[in-house]
PDB file of C-alpha atoms and ligand atoms in Angstrom:
ATOM      1  CA  MET A   7     -86.242 165.283-108.675  1.00 54.00           C
ATOM      2  CA  LYS A   8     -82.300 165.169-108.460  1.00 70.00           C
ATOM      3  CA  GLU A   9     -82.361 161.832-106.520  1.00 76.00           C
ATOM      4  CA  ALA A  10     -84.258 160.399-109.693  1.00 74.00           C
ATOM      5  CA  GLU A  11     -81.782 162.227-111.667  1.00 75.00           C
ATOM      6  CA  ALA A  12     -79.070 160.378-110.274  1.00 75.00           C
ATOM      7  CA  ASP A  13     -81.095 156.932-110.030  1.00 76.00           C
ATOM      8  CA  ILE A  14     -81.474 157.436-113.859  1.00 71.00           C
ATOM      9  CA  THR A  15     -77.684 158.282-114.548  1.00 71.00           C
ATOM     10  CA  ARG A  16     -76.645 155.072-111.990  1.00 69.00           C
ATOM     11  CA  GLN A  17     -79.237 152.437-114.508  1.00 69.00           C
ATOM     12  CA  THR A  18     -77.120 154.079-117.253  1.00 67.00           C
ATOM     13  CA  GLU A  19     -73.930 153.763-116.315  1.00 70.00           C
ATOM     14  CA  THR A  20     -74.872 150.336-115.246  1.00 68.00           C
ATOM     15  CA  ALA A  21     -76.168 149.231-118.388  1.00 65.00           C
ATOM     16  CA  ASP A  22     -73.177 150.289-120.252  1.00 71.00           C
ATOM     17  CA  ARG A  23     -70.960 148.726-118.350  1.00 70.00           C
ATOM     18  CA  THR A  24     -73.365 145.435-118.549  1.00 70.00           C
ATOM     19  CA  ARG A  25     -72.541 146.303-122.361  1.00 83.00           C
ATOM     20  CA  THR A  26     -68.808 146.526-122.141  1.00 96.00           C
ATOM     21  CA  ARG A  27     -66.904 143.213-122.933  1.00 98.00           C
ATOM     22  CA  TYR A  28     -63.236 142.863-122.867  1.00 98.00           C
ATOM     23  CA  PRO A  29     -60.839 140.166-124.304  1.00 98.00           C
ATOM     24  CA  VAL A  30     -60.187 138.360-121.782  1.00 98.00           C
ATOM     25  CA  MET A  31     -56.768 135.726-121.622  1.00 98.00           C
ATOM     26  CA  GLU A  32     -57.746 134.451-118.283  1.00 97.00           C
ATOM     27  CA  HIS A  33     -58.923 136.117-115.123  1.00 98.00           C
ATOM     28  CA  PHE A  34     -58.394 134.387-111.416  1.00 97.00           C
ATOM     29  CA  TYR A  35     -57.731 134.976-108.078  1.00 97.00           C
ATOM     30  CA  THR A  36     -53.497 134.289-106.934  1.00 96.00           C
ATOM     31  CA  ILE A  37     -50.421 135.845-105.148  1.00 96.00           C
ATOM     32  CA  GLN A  38     -48.638 138.356-106.968  1.00 95.00           C
ATOM     33  CA  GLY A  39     -45.786 137.259-107.941  1.00 93.00           C
ATOM     34  CA  GLU A  40     -43.057 140.120-109.005  1.00 93.00           C
ATOM     35  CA  GLY A  41     -42.800 143.731-108.009  1.00 96.00           C
ATOM     36  CA  VAL A  42     -43.270 145.923-104.701  1.00 97.00           C
ATOM     37  CA  HIS A  43     -47.069 143.891-103.889  1.00 97.00           C
ATOM     38  CA  THR A  44     -45.275 140.070-104.337  1.00 96.00           C
ATOM     39  CA  GLY A  45     -46.689 137.750-102.057  1.00 94.00           C
ATOM     40  CA  GLN A  46     -49.830 139.512-101.814  1.00 97.00           C
ATOM     41  CA  ALA A  47     -53.330 138.080-102.943  1.00 97.00           C
ATOM     42  CA  ALA A  48     -54.801 139.764-105.491  1.00 98.00           C
ATOM     43  CA  TYR A  49     -56.941 139.049-108.397  1.00 98.00           C
ATOM     44  CA  PHE A  50     -55.365 138.941-111.584  1.00 98.00           C
ATOM     45  CA  ILE A  51     -57.460 139.842-115.316  1.00 98.00           C
ATOM     46  CA  ARG A  52     -55.310 139.106-118.018  1.00 98.00           C
ATOM     47  CA  LEU A  53     -56.771 141.561-121.084  1.00 98.00           C
ATOM     48  CA  ALA A  54     -55.669 139.960-124.123  1.00 98.00           C
ATOM     49  CA  GLY A  55     -54.197 142.275-127.504  1.00 98.00           C
ATOM     50  CA  CYS A  56     -50.671 142.638-127.363  1.00 98.00           C
ATOM     51  CA  ASP A  57     -49.410 145.308-129.770  1.00 98.00           C
ATOM     52  CA  VAL A  58     -45.992 145.860-128.656  1.00 97.00           C
ATOM     53  CA  GLY A  59     -44.112 142.103-129.443  1.00 96.00           C
ATOM     54  CA  CYS A  60     -41.391 141.511-127.002  1.00 96.00           C
ATOM     55  CA  TRP A  61     -39.084 138.680-128.764  1.00 94.00           C
ATOM     56  CA  TRP A  62     -38.951 137.004-125.255  1.00 92.00           C
ATOM     57  CA  CYS A  63     -42.748 137.342-124.700  1.00 95.00           C
ATOM     58  CA  ASP A  64     -43.724 134.579-121.897  1.00 91.00           C
ATOM     59  CA  VAL A  65     -47.580 135.394-122.843  1.00 95.00           C
ATOM     60  CA  LYS A  66     -47.195 135.238-126.705  1.00 97.00           C
ATOM     61  CA  GLU A  67     -51.191 133.480-126.587  1.00 97.00           C
ATOM     62  CA  SER A  68     -52.294 137.099-125.378  1.00 97.00           C
ATOM     63  CA  TRP A  69     -51.381 138.942-128.586  1.00 98.00           C
ATOM     64  CA  ASP A  70     -54.292 138.124-130.998  1.00 98.00           C
ATOM     65  CA  ALA A  71     -57.424 138.874-129.040  1.00 98.00           C
ATOM     66  CA  SER A  72     -59.550 137.348-131.439  1.00 98.00           C
ATOM     67  CA  GLN A  73     -58.465 134.396-129.830  1.00 98.00           C
ATOM     68  CA  HIS A  74     -60.308 135.036-126.301  1.00 98.00           C
ATOM     69  CA  PRO A  75     -63.777 135.540-125.496  1.00 98.00           C
ATOM     70  CA  GLN A  76     -65.326 138.941-124.922  1.00 98.00           C
ATOM     71  CA  ILE A  77     -66.350 138.866-121.145  1.00 98.00           C
ATOM     72  CA  ALA A  78     -68.680 141.488-119.680  1.00 97.00           C
ATOM     73  CA  THR A  79     -67.347 143.954-116.991  1.00 97.00           C
ATOM     74  CA  THR A  80     -70.055 142.771-114.864  1.00 96.00           C
ATOM     75  CA  GLU A  81     -68.794 138.819-114.747  1.00 97.00           C
ATOM     76  CA  LEU A  82     -65.411 139.827-114.236  1.00 98.00           C
ATOM     77  CA  VAL A  83     -66.228 142.130-111.253  1.00 98.00           C
ATOM     78  CA  SER A  84     -68.298 139.876-109.867  1.00 98.00           C
ATOM     79  CA  ALA A  85     -65.534 136.931-110.014  1.00 98.00           C
ATOM     80  CA  ALA A  86     -63.228 139.839-108.602  1.00 98.00           C
ATOM     81  CA  ARG A  87     -65.317 140.468-105.535  1.00 98.00           C
ATOM     82  CA  GLU A  88     -66.338 136.837-104.648  1.00 98.00           C
ATOM     83  CA  SER A  89     -62.708 136.217-104.284  1.00 98.00           C
ATOM     84  CA  GLY A  90     -62.027 137.545-101.282  1.00 97.00           C
ATOM     85  CA  ALA A  91     -59.532 139.708-102.922  1.00 98.00           C
ATOM     86  CA  GLU A  92     -58.466 143.133-101.956  1.00 97.00           C
ATOM     87  CA  PHE A  93     -56.956 144.469-105.491  1.00 98.00           C
ATOM     88  CA  VAL A  94     -57.280 143.463-108.588  1.00 98.00           C
ATOM     89  CA  VAL A  95     -54.350 143.171-110.925  1.00 98.00           C
ATOM     90  CA  ILE A  96     -55.107 144.051-114.881  1.00 98.00           C
ATOM     91  CA  THR A  97     -52.290 143.217-116.892  1.00 98.00           C
ATOM     92  CA  GLY A  98     -52.097 141.443-120.296  1.00 96.00           C
ATOM     93  CA  GLY A  99     -51.174 141.470-123.018  1.00 96.00           C
ATOM     94  CA  GLU A 100     -50.943 145.365-123.185  1.00 98.00           C
ATOM     95  CA  PRO A 101     -54.087 146.457-120.842  1.00 98.00           C
ATOM     96  CA  LEU A 102     -54.165 149.742-122.527  1.00 98.00           C
ATOM     97  CA  LEU A 103     -55.263 148.951-125.694  1.00 98.00           C
ATOM     98  CA  HIS A 104     -58.818 148.782-123.967  1.00 98.00           C
ATOM     99  CA  ASP A 105     -60.672 152.163-123.040  1.00 98.00           C
ATOM    100  CA  LEU A 106     -60.698 150.219-119.239  1.00 98.00           C
ATOM    101  CA  GLU A 107     -63.440 153.271-118.038  1.00 97.00           C
ATOM    102  CA  ALA A 108     -66.153 150.583-117.629  1.00 97.00           C
ATOM    103  CA  LEU A 109     -63.925 147.978-115.762  1.00 98.00           C
ATOM    104  CA  THR A 110     -62.377 150.420-113.444  1.00 98.00           C
ATOM    105  CA  ALA A 111     -65.598 152.064-112.434  1.00 97.00           C
ATOM    106  CA  GLY A 112     -67.186 148.652-111.909  1.00 97.00           C
ATOM    107  CA  LEU A 113     -64.060 147.224-109.762  1.00 98.00           C
ATOM    108  CA  HIS A 114     -64.022 150.187-107.824  1.00 98.00           C
ATOM    109  CA  GLU A 115     -67.702 150.085-106.915  1.00 97.00           C
ATOM    110  CA  ALA A 116     -67.400 146.687-105.721  1.00 98.00           C
ATOM    111  CA  GLY A 117     -64.855 148.185-103.197  1.00 98.00           C
ATOM    112  CA  LEU A 118     -61.460 146.820-104.864  1.00 98.00           C
ATOM    113  CA  ARG A 119     -58.308 148.763-105.576  1.00 98.00           C
ATOM    114  CA  ILE A 120     -57.055 148.333-109.316  1.00 98.00           C
ATOM    115  CA  HIS A 121     -53.140 148.021-110.043  1.00 98.00           C
ATOM    116  CA  ILE A 122     -52.296 147.440-114.096  1.00 98.00           C
ATOM    117  CA  GLU A 123     -49.144 146.113-115.733  1.00 98.00           C
ATOM    118  CA  THR A 124     -48.525 148.210-118.384  1.00 98.00           C
ATOM    119  CA  SER A 125     -45.865 149.296-121.096  1.00 98.00           C
ATOM    120  CA  GLY A 126     -47.038 152.531-121.199  1.00 98.00           C
ATOM    121  CA  SER A 127     -47.717 152.387-125.129  1.00 98.00           C
ATOM    122  CA  SER A 128     -50.931 152.980-125.224  1.00 98.00           C
ATOM    123  CA  PRO A 129     -52.706 156.021-123.623  1.00 98.00           C
ATOM    124  CA  LEU A 130     -54.140 155.682-120.019  1.00 98.00           C
ATOM    125  CA  SER A 131     -57.903 155.334-119.580  1.00 98.00           C
ATOM    126  CA  GLY A 132     -59.594 154.429-116.125  1.00 98.00           C
ATOM    127  CA  ASP A 133     -59.072 155.180-113.025  1.00 98.00           C
ATOM    128  CA  ILE A 134     -56.304 153.228-111.312  1.00 98.00           C
ATOM    129  CA  ASP A 135     -54.903 153.280-107.906  1.00 98.00           C
ATOM    130  CA  TRP A 136     -50.980 151.927-108.570  1.00 98.00           C
ATOM    131  CA  ILE A 137     -49.089 152.096-112.268  1.00 98.00           C
ATOM    132  CA  THR A 138     -46.415 149.682-112.744  1.00 98.00           C
ATOM    133  CA  LEU A 139     -44.812 150.621-115.783  1.00 98.00           C
ATOM    134  CA  SER A 140     -42.695 147.899-117.402  1.00 98.00           C
ATOM    135  CA  PRO A 141     -41.150 150.187-120.322  1.00 98.00           C
ATOM    136  CA  LYS A 142     -40.289 148.535-123.856  1.00 97.00           C
ATOM    137  CA  ARG A 143     -38.185 149.583-126.464  1.00 95.00           C
ATOM    138  CA  PHE A 144     -40.233 148.115-129.235  1.00 95.00           C
ATOM    139  CA  LYS A 145     -42.570 149.994-128.260  1.00 97.00           C
ATOM    140  CA  GLU A 146     -41.965 152.974-126.118  1.00 98.00           C
ATOM    141  CA  PRO A 147     -43.880 154.344-123.473  1.00 98.00           C
ATOM    142  CA  LEU A 148     -45.880 157.660-123.885  1.00 98.00           C
ATOM    143  CA  GLU A 149     -44.671 160.474-122.093  1.00 98.00           C
ATOM    144  CA  GLU A 150     -48.077 161.068-120.407  1.00 98.00           C
ATOM    145  CA  ILE A 151     -47.735 158.159-118.317  1.00 98.00           C
ATOM    146  CA  PHE A 152     -44.795 159.470-116.593  1.00 98.00           C
ATOM    147  CA  PRO A 153     -45.996 161.507-114.059  1.00 98.00           C
ATOM    148  CA  LEU A 154     -48.504 158.917-113.182  1.00 98.00           C
ATOM    149  CA  VAL A 155     -45.961 155.920-112.212  1.00 98.00           C
ATOM    150  CA  ASP A 156     -45.783 154.417-109.403  1.00 98.00           C
ATOM    151  CA  GLU A 157     -43.783 151.496-109.682  1.00 98.00           C
ATOM    152  CA  LEU A 158     -40.981 151.278-112.678  1.00 98.00           C
ATOM    153  CA  LYS A 159     -40.198 147.574-113.379  1.00 98.00           C
ATOM    154  CA  VAL A 160     -37.032 146.931-116.039  1.00 98.00           C
ATOM    155  CA  VAL A 161     -37.103 143.302-117.761  1.00 97.00           C
ATOM    156  CA  VAL A 162     -33.012 143.359-117.970  1.00 97.00           C
ATOM    157  CA  LEU A 163     -31.777 141.195-120.237  1.00 96.00           C
ATOM    158  CA  THR A 164     -28.229 142.538-120.988  1.00 95.00           C
ATOM    159  CA  ARG A 165     -26.364 145.804-119.570  1.00 96.00           C
ATOM    160  CA  LYS A 166     -27.880 147.836-122.052  1.00 97.00           C
ATOM    161  CA  ASP A 167     -31.245 147.308-120.524  1.00 97.00           C
ATOM    162  CA  LEU A 168     -29.810 148.882-116.920  1.00 97.00           C
ATOM    163  CA  GLN A 169     -28.906 152.167-119.003  1.00 98.00           C
ATOM    164  CA  TYR A 170     -32.574 152.167-120.422  1.00 98.00           C
ATOM    165  CA  ALA A 171     -34.063 151.473-116.709  1.00 98.00           C
ATOM    166  CA  GLU A 172     -31.861 154.909-115.642  1.00 98.00           C
ATOM    167  CA  GLU A 173     -33.251 156.295-118.743  1.00 98.00           C
ATOM    168  CA  ASN A 174     -36.365 155.831-117.361  1.00 98.00           C
ATOM    169  CA  ALA A 175     -36.436 156.535-113.999  1.00 98.00           C
ATOM    170  CA  LYS A 176     -35.927 159.547-114.788  1.00 98.00           C
ATOM    171  CA  LYS A 177     -38.902 160.363-116.150  1.00 98.00           C
ATOM    172  CA  CYS A 178     -40.446 159.228-113.238  1.00 98.00           C
ATOM    173  CA  PRO A 179     -41.778 161.146-110.094  1.00 98.00           C
ATOM    174  CA  GLU A 180     -39.562 161.226-107.122  1.00 97.00           C
ATOM    175  CA  GLY A 181     -40.647 158.350-104.863  1.00 97.00           C
ATOM    176  CA  THR A 182     -41.394 155.628-107.576  1.00 98.00           C
ATOM    177  CA  ARG A 183     -40.437 152.280-107.067  1.00 98.00           C
ATOM    178  CA  LEU A 184     -37.647 151.277-108.816  1.00 98.00           C
ATOM    179  CA  MET A 185     -36.989 147.627-109.292  1.00 98.00           C
ATOM    180  CA  LEU A 186     -34.978 145.253-112.102  1.00 98.00           C
ATOM    181  CA  GLN A 187     -36.305 141.446-112.962  1.00 95.00           C
ATOM    182  CA  PRO A 188     -34.150 139.375-114.594  1.00 93.00           C
ATOM    183  CA  GLU A 189     -35.537 137.803-117.632  1.00 91.00           C
ATOM    184  CA  TRP A 190     -36.627 134.564-116.846  1.00 85.00           C
ATOM    185  CA  ASP A 191     -34.462 132.705-119.551  1.00 87.00           C
ATOM    186  CA  THR A 192     -31.394 134.963-119.090  1.00 89.00           C
ATOM    187  CA  PRO A 193     -29.761 134.101-116.177  1.00 90.00           C
ATOM    188  CA  GLU A 194     -26.776 135.647-117.051  1.00 93.00           C
ATOM    189  CA  SER A 195     -28.738 139.056-116.359  1.00 93.00           C
ATOM    190  CA  ILE A 196     -29.069 138.079-112.797  1.00 93.00           C
ATOM    191  CA  PRO A 197     -25.326 138.975-111.611  1.00 95.00           C
ATOM    192  CA  LEU A 198     -25.292 142.209-113.614  1.00 96.00           C
ATOM    193  CA  ILE A 199     -28.730 143.058-111.699  1.00 96.00           C
ATOM    194  CA  VAL A 200     -27.026 142.316-108.295  1.00 96.00           C
ATOM    195  CA  ASP A 201     -23.607 144.135-108.973  1.00 97.00           C
ATOM    196  CA  TYR A 202     -25.867 147.083-110.035  1.00 98.00           C
ATOM    197  CA  VAL A 203     -28.295 147.301-107.376  1.00 97.00           C
ATOM    198  CA  LYS A 204     -25.358 146.954-104.829  1.00 97.00           C
ATOM    199  CA  ARG A 205     -24.097 150.381-106.455  1.00 98.00           C
ATOM    200  CA  HIS A 206     -26.984 152.048-107.190  1.00 97.00           C
ATOM    201  CA  PRO A 207     -29.321 151.112-103.697  1.00 96.00           C
ATOM    202  CA  GLY A 208     -32.000 153.049-105.048  1.00 97.00           C
ATOM    203  CA  TRP A 209     -33.166 150.120-107.445  1.00 98.00           C
ATOM    204  CA  THR A 210     -34.177 146.735-105.740  1.00 98.00           C
ATOM    205  CA  ILE A 211     -35.077 143.444-107.397  1.00 96.00           C
ATOM    206  CA  SER A 212     -37.691 141.714-108.457  1.00 92.00           C
ATOM    207  CA  LEU A 213     -38.311 138.382-108.931  1.00 90.00           C
ATOM    208  CA  GLN A 214     -41.122 136.392-110.583  1.00 87.00           C
ATOM    209  CA  THR A 215     -41.478 134.077-107.703  1.00 85.00           C
ATOM    210  CA  HIS A 216     -44.972 132.589-109.443  1.00 82.00           C
ATOM    211  CA  LYS A 217     -42.740 130.886-111.503  1.00 83.00           C
ATOM    212  CA  PHE A 218     -40.576 129.436-108.334  1.00 76.00           C
ATOM    213  CA  LEU A 219     -44.120 128.678-106.560  1.00 77.00           C
ATOM    214  CA  ASN A 220     -45.276 127.115-109.469  1.00 75.00           C
ATOM    215  CA  VAL A 221     -48.747 129.395-109.243  1.00 78.00           C
ATOM    216  CA  PRO A 222     -50.193 131.059-112.318  1.00 78.00           C
TER     217      PRO A 222
HETATM  218  S1  LIG B  26     -45.466 143.982-123.627  1.00 54.49           S
HETATM  219 FE1  LIG B  26     -46.242 142.377-122.278  1.00 54.49          FE
HETATM  220  S2  LIG B  26     -47.533 141.264-123.714  1.00 54.49           S
HETATM  221 FE2  LIG B  26     -46.603 142.566-124.814  1.00 54.49          FE
HETATM  222  S3  LIG B  26     -45.162 141.137-125.712  1.00 54.49           S
HETATM  223 FE3  LIG B  26     -43.982 142.566-123.993  1.00 54.49          FE
HETATM  224  S4  LIG B  26     -43.905 141.094-122.441  1.00 54.49           S
HETATM  225 FE4  LIG B  26     -45.551 140.537-123.845  1.00 54.49          FE
END
């Protein structure tokens, strides 16, 4: 009897997942370009929709979710599983604008680890194995995300961003990987970061290597 009930629960969960769709700008198998997992093969799911509005954003076409197709969770899970990737990066846009429960359950069931890249400005949902917080002053992270952060990645344009990075780092758990990333079109941030990391070796530099390598 218990097994039959478990079967029904499983079937209901699968049906729910089939029904859950997400606005997706793109999903593809590639090499992680930035942050702690740079250079590793990963399946990227770029969810559409963002309400943060960074003026220097390089994926502005992701902001309006209505401009992108709604794709079923099962389709995304199959594509990720069939790619041969060991982990999936859910990114955006701002991926936490969506309830990630169904997507993360499906990906875990397929044996995949799940990473997320988020500004932390909307409530966390789903079950995620690695959280990269990239805080933005345009819409600050919610306090609830800080104890769960694995990697803090702060985009740097000016000296003020280094101070902002430290303010955010103070709220993260001990052992969080701390990364400073130059904004791609602001090369003058590079000497600032190099000098800062030499003086504060707890921080490391993250580069957008996918742009050098010309991979998506
Ligand atoms: S949070 Fe990310 S996607 Fe949204 S505007 Fe900023 S850089 Fe762009």
